CSV table of C-alpha atoms and ligand atoms in Angstrom, one decimal:
chain,number,residue,atom,x,y,z
A,82,MET,CA,110.4,11.0,125.4
A,83,PRO,CA,108.6,9.9,122.2
A,84,LEU,CA,110.6,10.4,119.1
A,85,GLN,CA,108.7,9.9,115.9
A,86,VAL,CA,109.0,10.3,112.1
A,87,VAL,CA,106.1,12.6,111.2
A,88,GLN,CA,104.8,12.7,107.7
A,89,PRO,CA,101.8,14.7,106.3
A,90,ARG,CA,98.5,12.9,106.3
A,91,ILE,CA,96.3,15.4,104.3
A,92,ARG,CA,92.6,14.9,104.2
A,93,GLY,CA,91.0,17.6,102.1
A,94,PHE,CA,91.6,20.9,103.8
A,95,ILE,CA,93.3,19.5,106.9
A,96,SER,CA,96.4,17.5,107.8
A,97,LEU,CA,95.8,14.9,110.5
A,98,THR,CA,99.5,15.2,111.5
A,99,ALA,CA,101.7,18.2,112.3
A,100,HIS,CA,105.5,18.3,112.3
A,101,PRO,CA,106.7,19.9,115.6
A,102,GLU,CA,110.0,21.2,114.3
A,103,GLY,CA,108.5,22.5,111.2
A,104,CYS,CA,105.9,24.4,113.2
A,105,ALA,CA,108.8,25.8,115.3
A,106,VAL,CA,110.5,27.0,112.2
A,107,ASN,CA,107.3,28.7,111.1
A,108,VAL,CA,107.0,30.5,114.4
A,109,ARG,CA,110.7,31.6,114.4
A,110,ALA,CA,110.2,33.0,110.9
A,111,GLN,CA,107.2,35.0,112.0
A,112,ILE,CA,109.1,36.3,115.1
A,113,GLU,CA,111.8,37.7,112.9
A,114,VAL,CA,109.2,39.8,111.2
A,115,ALA,CA,107.5,40.7,114.5
A,116,ARG,CA,110.7,42.1,115.8
A,117,THR,CA,110.5,45.0,113.3
A,118,LEU,CA,107.8,46.4,115.6
A,119,ARG,CA,110.5,47.2,118.2
A,120,ALA,CA,111.2,50.4,116.2
A,121,HIS,CA,107.6,51.4,116.7
A,122,ALA,CA,107.3,50.9,120.4
A,123,PRO,CA,105.8,51.3,122.9
A,124,GLY,CA,103.0,48.9,122.3
A,125,PRO,CA,100.3,47.7,124.6
A,126,ARG,CA,101.5,46.4,128.0
A,127,THR,CA,99.0,43.5,128.3
A,128,VAL,CA,97.2,41.7,125.4
A,129,LEU,CA,94.5,39.0,125.4
A,130,VAL,CA,94.4,37.0,122.1
A,131,ILE,CA,91.3,34.9,121.6
A,132,GLY,CA,92.3,32.3,118.9
A,133,SER,CA,96.0,32.5,119.5
A,134,SER,CA,97.5,29.3,118.1
A,135,THR,CA,97.3,29.6,114.3
A,136,GLY,CA,96.6,32.1,111.5
A,137,TYR,CA,95.9,35.7,112.3
A,138,GLY,CA,95.6,35.1,116.0
A,139,LEU,CA,99.1,33.5,116.2
A,140,ALA,CA,100.5,36.4,114.3
A,141,SER,CA,98.8,38.8,116.8
A,142,LEU,CA,100.3,36.9,119.7
A,143,LEU,CA,103.8,36.9,118.2
A,144,ALA,CA,103.7,40.5,117.2
A,145,SER,CA,102.6,41.5,120.7
A,146,ALA,CA,105.1,39.5,122.6
A,147,PHE,CA,108.2,39.5,120.4
A,148,GLY,CA,107.5,42.8,118.7
A,149,TYR,CA,106.5,45.0,121.6
A,150,GLY,CA,107.4,42.9,124.6
A,151,SER,CA,103.7,42.8,125.7
A,152,GLN,CA,102.6,40.2,128.2
A,153,VAL,CA,100.1,38.0,126.4
A,154,LEU,CA,97.4,35.6,127.5
A,155,GLY,CA,96.2,33.5,124.6
A,156,ILE,CA,93.1,31.3,124.2
A,157,CYS,CA,93.0,28.4,121.8
A,158,PHE,CA,91.4,25.0,121.1
A,159,GLU,CA,94.1,22.5,120.2
A,160,ARG,CA,95.0,18.9,120.8
A,161,ALA,CA,97.9,18.4,123.2
A,162,PRO,CA,100.3,15.5,122.5
A,163,GLU,CA,99.4,12.3,124.3
A,164,GLY,CA,101.5,9.2,124.5
A,165,ASP,CA,102.5,8.4,120.9
A,166,LYS,CA,99.9,10.6,119.4
A,167,GLY,CA,101.2,14.0,118.2
A,168,ALA,CA,99.6,17.4,118.8
A,169,THR,CA,97.9,19.7,116.4
A,170,ALA,CA,99.9,22.4,114.6
A,171,GLY,CA,98.5,25.1,116.8
A,172,TRP,CA,99.8,23.4,119.9
A,173,TYR,CA,103.3,23.0,118.4
A,174,ASN,CA,103.3,26.7,117.3
A,175,LEU,CA,102.6,27.7,120.9
A,176,ALA,CA,105.1,25.3,122.3
A,177,GLU,CA,107.8,27.1,120.4
A,178,ALA,CA,106.4,30.6,121.2
A,179,HIS,CA,106.3,29.7,124.9
A,180,ARG,CA,109.9,28.2,124.8
A,181,LEU,CA,111.3,31.3,123.1
A,182,ALA,CA,109.3,33.7,125.4
A,183,ARG,CA,110.7,32.0,128.4
A,184,ALA,CA,114.3,32.2,127.0
A,185,GLU,CA,113.8,35.9,126.4
A,186,GLY,CA,112.1,36.7,129.7
A,187,LEU,CA,108.8,37.4,128.1
A,188,HIS,CA,105.4,36.4,129.6
A,189,ILE,CA,103.1,34.3,127.5
A,190,GLU,CA,100.4,32.1,129.0
A,191,THR,CA,97.9,29.9,127.2
A,192,ILE,CA,94.4,28.6,128.1
A,193,ASN,CA,93.6,25.6,125.9
A,194,GLY,CA,89.8,25.2,125.9
A,195,ASP,CA,86.5,26.3,124.4
A,196,ALA,CA,86.6,30.1,124.2
A,197,PHE,CA,82.9,30.2,123.7
A,198,SER,CA,82.3,28.7,127.2
A,199,GLN,CA,81.8,30.5,130.4
A,200,ALA,CA,84.4,28.3,132.1
A,201,VAL,CA,87.2,29.5,129.8
A,202,LYS,CA,86.1,33.1,130.3
A,203,THR,CA,86.2,32.6,134.0
A,204,ASP,CA,89.6,31.0,133.8
A,205,ALA,CA,90.9,33.9,131.7
A,206,ILE,CA,89.6,36.4,134.1
A,207,ALA,CA,91.2,34.6,137.0
A,208,ALA,CA,94.6,34.4,135.2
A,209,LEU,CA,94.4,38.1,134.3
A,210,ARG,CA,93.5,39.1,137.8
A,211,GLU,CA,96.2,37.0,139.4
A,212,ARG,CA,99.2,37.4,137.0
A,213,PHE,CA,98.6,40.0,134.4
A,214,GLY,CA,96.4,42.9,135.5
A,215,ALA,CA,94.0,44.8,133.2
A,216,VAL,CA,94.3,44.4,129.4
A,217,ASP,CA,95.2,47.1,127.0
A,218,LEU,CA,94.3,45.2,123.8
A,219,VAL,CA,91.9,42.3,123.1
A,220,VAL,CA,92.3,40.5,119.8
A,221,TYR,CA,89.4,38.4,118.7
A,222,SER,CA,90.5,35.9,116.1
A,223,LEU,CA,88.3,32.8,116.3
A,224,ALA,CA,87.4,30.7,113.3
A,225,ALA,CA,85.2,27.8,114.5
A,226,PRO,CA,82.7,25.4,113.1
A,227,ARG,CA,80.3,25.5,116.0
A,228,ARG,CA,79.5,27.3,119.3
A,229,THR,CA,77.6,26.4,122.3
A,230,ASP,CA,76.2,29.6,123.8
A,231,ALA,CA,75.6,30.6,127.4
A,232,GLN,CA,72.1,29.1,127.2
A,233,GLY,CA,73.5,25.7,126.2
A,234,VAL,CA,72.3,26.0,122.6
A,235,THR,CA,74.8,24.6,120.0
A,236,TRP,CA,75.0,26.4,116.7
A,237,GLN,CA,76.7,25.2,113.5
A,238,SER,CA,78.4,27.4,111.0
A,239,THR,CA,77.9,26.7,107.3
A,240,LEU,CA,79.5,28.0,104.1
A,241,LYS,CA,76.6,28.5,101.7
A,242,PRO,CA,75.2,31.1,99.4
A,243,ILE,CA,72.0,33.0,100.4
A,244,GLY,CA,68.9,33.3,98.2
A,245,ALA,CA,69.9,31.1,95.3
A,246,PRO,CA,72.1,28.0,94.7
A,247,TYR,CA,75.6,28.6,93.7
A,248,THR,CA,77.6,27.0,90.9
A,249,GLY,CA,81.2,28.2,90.4
A,250,LYS,CA,84.8,27.4,89.9
A,251,SER,CA,86.9,25.8,92.7
A,252,VAL,CA,89.9,23.6,93.2
A,253,ASP,CA,89.6,19.9,93.9
A,254,LEU,CA,92.1,19.6,96.7
A,255,ARG,CA,92.7,15.9,96.1
A,256,SER,CA,93.6,16.2,92.4
A,257,GLY,CA,94.8,19.8,92.4
A,258,THR,CA,92.7,20.6,89.3
A,259,VAL,CA,90.1,23.3,88.6
A,260,THR,CA,86.6,22.0,89.0
A,261,GLU,CA,83.0,23.2,89.3
A,262,ILE,CA,81.1,23.0,92.6
A,263,SER,CA,77.5,23.5,93.3
A,264,LEU,CA,76.0,24.4,96.6
A,265,ASP,CA,72.3,24.8,97.7
A,266,ALA,CA,71.1,28.0,99.1
A,267,ALA,CA,71.3,28.2,102.9
A,268,THR,CA,68.2,27.7,105.0
A,269,PRO,CA,67.2,30.5,107.5
A,270,GLU,CA,68.5,28.1,110.3
A,271,GLU,CA,71.9,27.8,108.6
A,272,ILE,CA,72.2,31.6,108.2
A,273,GLU,CA,71.3,32.1,111.9
A,274,GLY,CA,73.7,29.3,113.0
A,275,THR,CA,76.6,30.9,111.1
A,276,VAL,CA,75.8,34.3,112.5
A,277,GLN,CA,75.7,32.8,116.0
A,278,VAL,CA,79.1,31.2,115.6
A,279,MET,CA,81.1,33.7,113.5
A,280,GLY,CA,79.2,36.9,114.3
A,281,GLY,CA,79.9,39.3,117.1
A,282,ALA,CA,77.9,37.7,120.0
A,283,ASP,CA,80.8,36.0,121.7
A,284,TRP,CA,83.2,38.9,121.1
A,285,ALA,CA,80.6,41.1,123.0
A,286,ASP,CA,80.4,38.5,125.8
A,287,TRP,CA,84.2,38.6,126.2
A,288,ILE,CA,84.4,42.4,126.3
A,289,THR,CA,81.4,42.6,128.7
A,290,ALA,CA,82.9,40.0,131.0
A,291,LEU,CA,86.2,41.9,131.1
A,292,ARG,CA,84.5,45.1,131.8
A,293,ASP,CA,82.4,43.6,134.6
A,294,ALA,CA,85.6,42.1,136.1
A,295,ASP,CA,87.2,45.6,135.9
A,296,LEU,CA,90.0,44.2,133.7
A,297,LEU,CA,89.9,46.8,130.9
A,298,ALA,CA,92.8,49.2,131.3
A,299,GLU,CA,92.4,53.0,130.7
A,300,GLY,CA,92.2,53.4,126.8
A,301,ALA,CA,91.7,49.6,126.2
A,302,ARG,CA,91.2,48.6,122.6
A,303,THR,CA,89.7,45.6,121.0
A,304,VAL,CA,89.9,44.4,117.4
A,305,ALA,CA,88.2,41.5,115.5
A,306,TYR,CA,89.1,40.3,112.1
A,307,SER,CA,86.9,40.3,109.0
A,308,TYR,CA,87.1,39.7,105.3
A,309,VAL,CA,85.4,41.1,102.2
A,310,GLY,CA,87.2,39.6,99.2
A,311,PRO,CA,86.7,39.8,95.5
A,312,ARG,CA,83.8,39.6,93.0
A,313,ALA,CA,84.8,36.0,92.2
A,314,THR,CA,83.9,34.7,95.7
A,315,GLN,CA,81.2,37.1,96.7
A,316,ASP,CA,78.3,34.7,96.2
A,317,ILE,CA,79.9,32.2,98.5
A,318,TYR,CA,81.7,34.6,100.9
A,319,ARG,CA,80.5,38.2,101.4
A,320,HIS,CA,76.9,37.6,100.2
A,321,GLY,CA,76.8,34.1,101.7
A,322,THR,CA,76.2,32.9,105.2
A,323,ILE,CA,79.8,33.8,106.4
A,324,GLY,CA,79.3,37.3,105.0
A,325,ARG,CA,76.1,37.7,107.1
A,326,ALA,CA,78.1,36.7,110.2
A,327,LYS,CA,80.8,39.3,109.3
A,328,GLU,CA,78.1,41.9,108.9
A,329,HIS,CA,77.0,41.0,112.4
A,330,LEU,CA,80.5,41.2,113.7
A,331,GLU,CA,80.9,44.7,112.1
A,332,ALA,CA,77.6,45.9,113.6
A,333,THR,CA,78.7,44.6,117.0
A,334,ARG,CA,81.8,46.7,116.8
A,335,GLN,CA,79.7,49.9,117.0
A,336,ALA,CA,78.0,48.9,120.2
A,337,LEU,CA,81.4,47.7,121.7
A,338,HIS,CA,83.0,51.0,120.6
A,339,GLU,CA,80.5,53.0,122.5
A,340,MET,CA,80.7,50.7,125.5
A,341,LEU,CA,84.5,50.9,125.7
A,342,HIS,CA,84.6,54.6,125.1
A,343,ALA,CA,82.2,55.3,128.0
A,344,HIS,CA,83.9,52.8,130.3
A,345,CYS,CA,87.6,53.5,129.8
A,346,ARG,CA,87.9,55.9,126.9
A,347,GLY,CA,88.9,52.9,124.8
A,348,GLY,CA,87.4,51.6,121.5
A,349,ALA,CA,86.5,48.7,119.3
A,350,TRP,CA,87.6,48.1,115.7
A,351,VAL,CA,87.1,45.6,113.0
A,352,SER,CA,90.1,45.0,110.7
A,353,VAL,CA,89.4,43.7,107.2
A,354,ASN,CA,92.4,41.6,106.5
A,355,LYS,CA,93.9,40.1,103.3
A,356,ALA,CA,93.2,36.5,102.1
A,357,VAL,CA,96.0,34.3,103.6
A,358,VAL,CA,96.4,30.5,103.7
A,359,THR,CA,95.1,29.2,107.1
A,360,GLN,CA,93.2,26.2,108.2
A,361,ALA,CA,90.0,28.3,108.2
A,362,SER,CA,90.4,29.8,104.7
A,363,ALA,CA,91.4,26.4,103.1
A,364,ALA,CA,87.9,25.2,103.9
A,365,ILE,CA,86.0,27.9,101.9
A,366,PRO,CA,84.9,26.8,98.4
A,367,GLY,CA,86.4,29.0,95.6
A,368,VAL,CA,88.9,30.7,98.0
A,369,VAL,CA,91.7,28.3,97.3
A,370,LEU,CA,91.4,28.9,93.5
A,371,TYR,CA,91.2,32.7,94.2
A,372,MET,CA,94.4,32.6,96.4
A,373,SER,CA,96.2,30.6,93.8
A,374,ILE,CA,95.6,33.4,91.3
A,375,LEU,CA,95.9,36.3,93.7
A,376,PHE,CA,99.2,35.4,95.3
A,377,LYS,CA,101.0,35.1,91.9
A,378,LEU,CA,99.8,38.5,90.9
A,379,MET,CA,100.6,40.1,94.3
A,380,LYS,CA,104.1,38.5,94.4
A,381,ALA,CA,104.8,39.9,90.9
A,382,ARG,CA,103.9,43.4,92.2
A,383,GLY,CA,105.8,43.0,95.4
A,384,THR,CA,102.7,43.5,97.5
A,385,HIS,CA,102.1,39.9,98.8
A,386,GLU,CA,101.8,39.6,102.6
A,387,GLY,CA,101.3,36.8,105.1
A,388,PRO,CA,99.5,37.0,108.5
A,389,ILE,CA,102.5,38.4,110.3
A,390,GLU,CA,103.2,41.2,107.8
A,391,GLN,CA,99.5,42.1,108.0
A,392,ILE,CA,99.5,42.2,111.8
A,393,VAL,CA,102.7,44.2,112.0
A,394,ARG,CA,101.1,46.7,109.7
A,395,LEU,CA,97.9,46.7,111.7
A,396,TYR,CA,99.8,47.4,115.0
A,397,ARG,CA,102.2,49.9,113.5
A,398,ASP,CA,99.8,52.0,111.5
A,399,HIS,CA,96.5,51.6,113.5
A,400,LEU,CA,96.5,50.1,116.9
A,401,ARG,CA,99.5,51.1,118.9
A,402,PRO,CA,98.8,53.3,121.8
A,403,GLY,CA,98.6,57.0,121.0
A,404,ILE,CA,97.6,56.7,117.4
A,405,GLU,CA,94.1,56.7,116.0
A,406,PRO,CA,93.2,53.8,113.6
A,407,HIS,CA,92.5,54.9,110.0
A,408,VAL,CA,89.1,53.7,108.9
A,409,ASP,CA,87.0,53.7,105.8
A,410,ALA,CA,83.5,55.2,105.5
A,411,ALA,CA,82.0,52.2,107.2
A,412,GLY,CA,84.4,52.6,110.2
A,413,LEU,CA,86.6,49.6,109.2
A,414,ILE,CA,90.4,49.3,109.1
A,415,ARG,CA,91.3,48.1,105.6
A,416,LEU,CA,94.4,45.9,105.6
A,417,ASP,CA,93.0,44.4,102.4
A,418,ASP,CA,93.8,47.5,100.4
A,419,LEU,CA,96.6,45.9,98.4
A,420,GLU,CA,94.6,42.8,97.7
A,421,LEU,CA,91.6,44.9,96.5
A,422,ALA,CA,93.7,47.3,94.5
A,423,PRO,CA,91.7,47.8,91.2
A,424,GLU,CA,94.5,46.7,88.9
A,425,VAL,CA,95.0,43.5,91.0
A,426,GLN,CA,91.3,42.7,91.0
A,427,ALA,CA,91.0,43.5,87.3
A,428,ALA,CA,93.7,40.9,86.6
A,429,VAL,CA,92.1,38.4,89.0
A,430,ASP,CA,88.8,38.8,87.2
A,431,GLU,CA,90.3,38.4,83.8
A,432,ILE,CA,92.2,35.2,84.8
A,433,TRP,CA,89.2,33.8,86.8
A,434,ASP,CA,86.9,34.0,83.7
A,435,ARG,CA,89.3,32.0,81.5
A,436,ILE,CA,90.9,29.6,83.9
A,437,THR,CA,90.4,25.9,83.1
A,438,PRO,CA,92.0,22.6,84.2
A,439,GLU,CA,94.2,22.9,81.1
A,440,ASN,CA,95.7,26.3,81.8
A,441,PHE,CA,95.5,26.3,85.6
A,442,ASP,CA,99.3,25.6,86.1
A,443,GLU,CA,100.2,28.5,83.8
A,444,LEU,CA,97.6,31.1,85.0
A,445,GLY,CA,97.6,30.2,88.7
A,446,ASP,CA,100.2,29.1,91.2
A,447,TYR,CA,98.6,26.2,93.0
A,448,ALA,CA,102.1,24.8,93.8
A,449,ALA,CA,102.7,27.9,95.9
A,450,TYR,CA,99.3,27.5,97.6
A,451,ARG,CA,100.1,23.9,98.4
A,452,ALA,CA,103.5,24.8,99.9
A,453,TYR,CA,101.8,27.4,102.2
A,454,PHE,CA,99.2,24.8,103.1
A,455,HIS,CA,101.9,22.3,104.0
A,456,GLU,CA,103.8,24.9,106.0
A,457,LEU,CA,100.8,25.5,108.2
A,458,PHE,CA,101.3,21.9,109.5
A,459,GLY,CA,105.1,22.2,109.7
A,460,PHE,CA,105.8,20.5,106.4
A,461,ALA,CA,107.8,21.7,103.4
A,462,TRP,CA,110.1,23.9,105.5
A,463,PRO,CA,113.7,23.9,104.1
A,464,GLY,CA,116.4,22.6,106.4
A,465,ILE,CA,114.3,19.9,108.1
A,466,ASP,CA,115.0,16.2,107.7
A,467,TYR,CA,111.5,14.9,107.5
A,468,ASP,CA,112.8,11.3,107.5
A,469,ALA,CA,114.4,11.8,110.9
A,470,PRO,CA,112.5,11.2,114.2
A,471,THR,CA,111.6,14.3,116.2
A,472,GLU,CA,110.3,14.9,119.7
A,473,ILE,CA,106.5,15.0,119.6
A,474,ASN,CA,105.9,15.6,123.3
A,475,ARG,CA,106.5,19.3,123.5
A,476,PRO,CA,104.9,21.1,126.5
A,477,LEU,CA,103.7,24.7,126.8
A,478,VAL,CA,106.4,25.7,129.3
B,717,NAD,P1,92.7,29.8,112.0
B,717,NAD,O1,91.9,28.6,111.7
B,717,NAD,O2,94.1,29.8,111.5
B,717,NAD,O3,92.6,30.2,113.5
B,717,NAD,C1,91.5,30.0,114.3
B,717,NAD,C2,91.9,30.1,115.8
B,717,NAD,O4,90.7,29.9,116.6
B,717,NAD,C3,92.9,29.0,116.3
B,717,NAD,O5,93.8,29.6,117.2
B,717,NAD,C4,92.0,28.0,117.0
B,717,NAD,O6,92.6,27.2,118.0
B,717,NAD,C5,91.0,28.9,117.6
B,717,NAD,N1,89.7,28.3,117.9
B,717,NAD,C6,88.8,27.7,117.1
B,717,NAD,N2,87.7,27.3,117.8
B,717,NAD,C7,88.0,27.7,119.1
B,717,NAD,C8,87.2,27.5,120.3
B,717,NAD,N3,86.0,27.0,120.4
B,717,NAD,N4,87.8,28.0,121.5
B,717,NAD,C9,89.1,28.5,121.5
B,717,NAD,N5,89.8,28.7,120.3
B,717,NAD,C10,89.2,28.3,119.2
B,717,NAD,O7,91.8,31.0,111.3
B,717,NAD,P2,92.2,32.4,110.7
B,717,NAD,O8,92.1,32.3,109.2
B,717,NAD,O9,93.4,33.0,111.3
B,717,NAD,O10,90.9,33.2,111.1
B,717,NAD,C11,90.9,34.1,112.2
B,717,NAD,C12,90.0,35.3,111.9
B,717,NAD,O11,90.5,36.0,110.8
B,717,NAD,C13,88.6,34.9,111.5
B,717,NAD,O12,87.7,35.8,112.0
B,717,NAD,C14,88.6,35.0,110.0
B,717,NAD,O13,87.4,35.2,109.4
B,717,NAD,C15,89.5,36.2,109.9
B,717,NAD,N6,90.1,36.4,108.5
B,717,NAD,C16,90.8,35.4,107.9
B,717,NAD,C17,91.3,35.6,106.6
B,717,NAD,C18,92.0,34.5,105.9
B,717,NAD,O14,92.2,34.6,104.7
B,717,NAD,N7,92.4,33.4,106.6
B,717,NAD,C19,91.2,36.8,106.0
B,717,NAD,C20,90.6,37.9,106.7
B,717,NAD,C21,90.0,37.6,108.0
């Protein structure tokens, strides 16, 4: 069994290494929060989570399995350990989730492959048919740079403004200082590519495939995750290429809602979630600076939440069987209500306008952001001896 000392090897918004025991601690901490859902049972019996290994999808898997006792099939795209090469953080997260599920008599399975492909959809349908039965809840939580569609066309996702170039504040992740970035406006092809990857097309393919396989239980629900965000990032986020994709996702919801209602008296929702530190959000220009400001303000108000707190709230207040989700005028579940509270956003705006490299440490909390970022990869967790060798070959039992 390969024992190794694992240290962070950060390159921009990714760590090339992940600490298995740190990832396990992260998962156990989230499970503690997930267990609070037991007081709000029953939950869905069978859950499919597409994008189950990190971020909001991992939180959805943990809340389902350890909160409600649901059986969960998860889909993700992670690197397994091989020889003396360690796995990705998402793999180690799931290794711990599988280990604990087995110890507690819960049923979690994972398909590690490209969720956009027909092959993985076919495998998922076979697994559901053979070992799970029809699904009550489908969580769609993919964040991906590219997608090859059913016709074999490969689309790339881009993070760019639309209509005009963008110049704005950001954080240089290498030096940890405030800097200015400039981005060209997206071409029509880049807009289309982003919509094809991060819009609703693949979500619709999944739900249609499950319906055609007769694997949607009576009253089956599906939810996909979206983001709106603040004024400070709107040129790059909500009014940019990724915002266009989210509009497509939100429009797809309507069609899926009607389809599910007609098919099994179910429904489809989009939940607009809060900004949290994940591998996906770390890659978005301006968002790291925004989170460094936002988290400090929300912590001071006692309203800060991470992915698991958000998903526990989503399940408890909106998605559990027997209750109707509360939606805004556009039909969206708004878990970003505390983030977008007017007094929070007024404070963000005020700080954003006057933040500079000189006052960044005082006005923002980049140290907290960095700690969250390291935690994603299993680093910076208290109680772990990072100089000690650890087992890197951890299977999904
Ligand atoms: P993440 O990077 O933490 O997770 C992405 C997941 O997708 C991982 O499980 C990964 O393995 C999986 N994945 C990626 N490509 C795949 C593929 N081809 N096949 C199978 N699995 C694949 O991302 P996240 O931040 O949790 O984002 C999930 C969703 O939540 C996205 O729709 C995102 O826009 C939304 N969201 C994120 C935030 C935020 O601040 N992070 C806020 C609101 C909404």
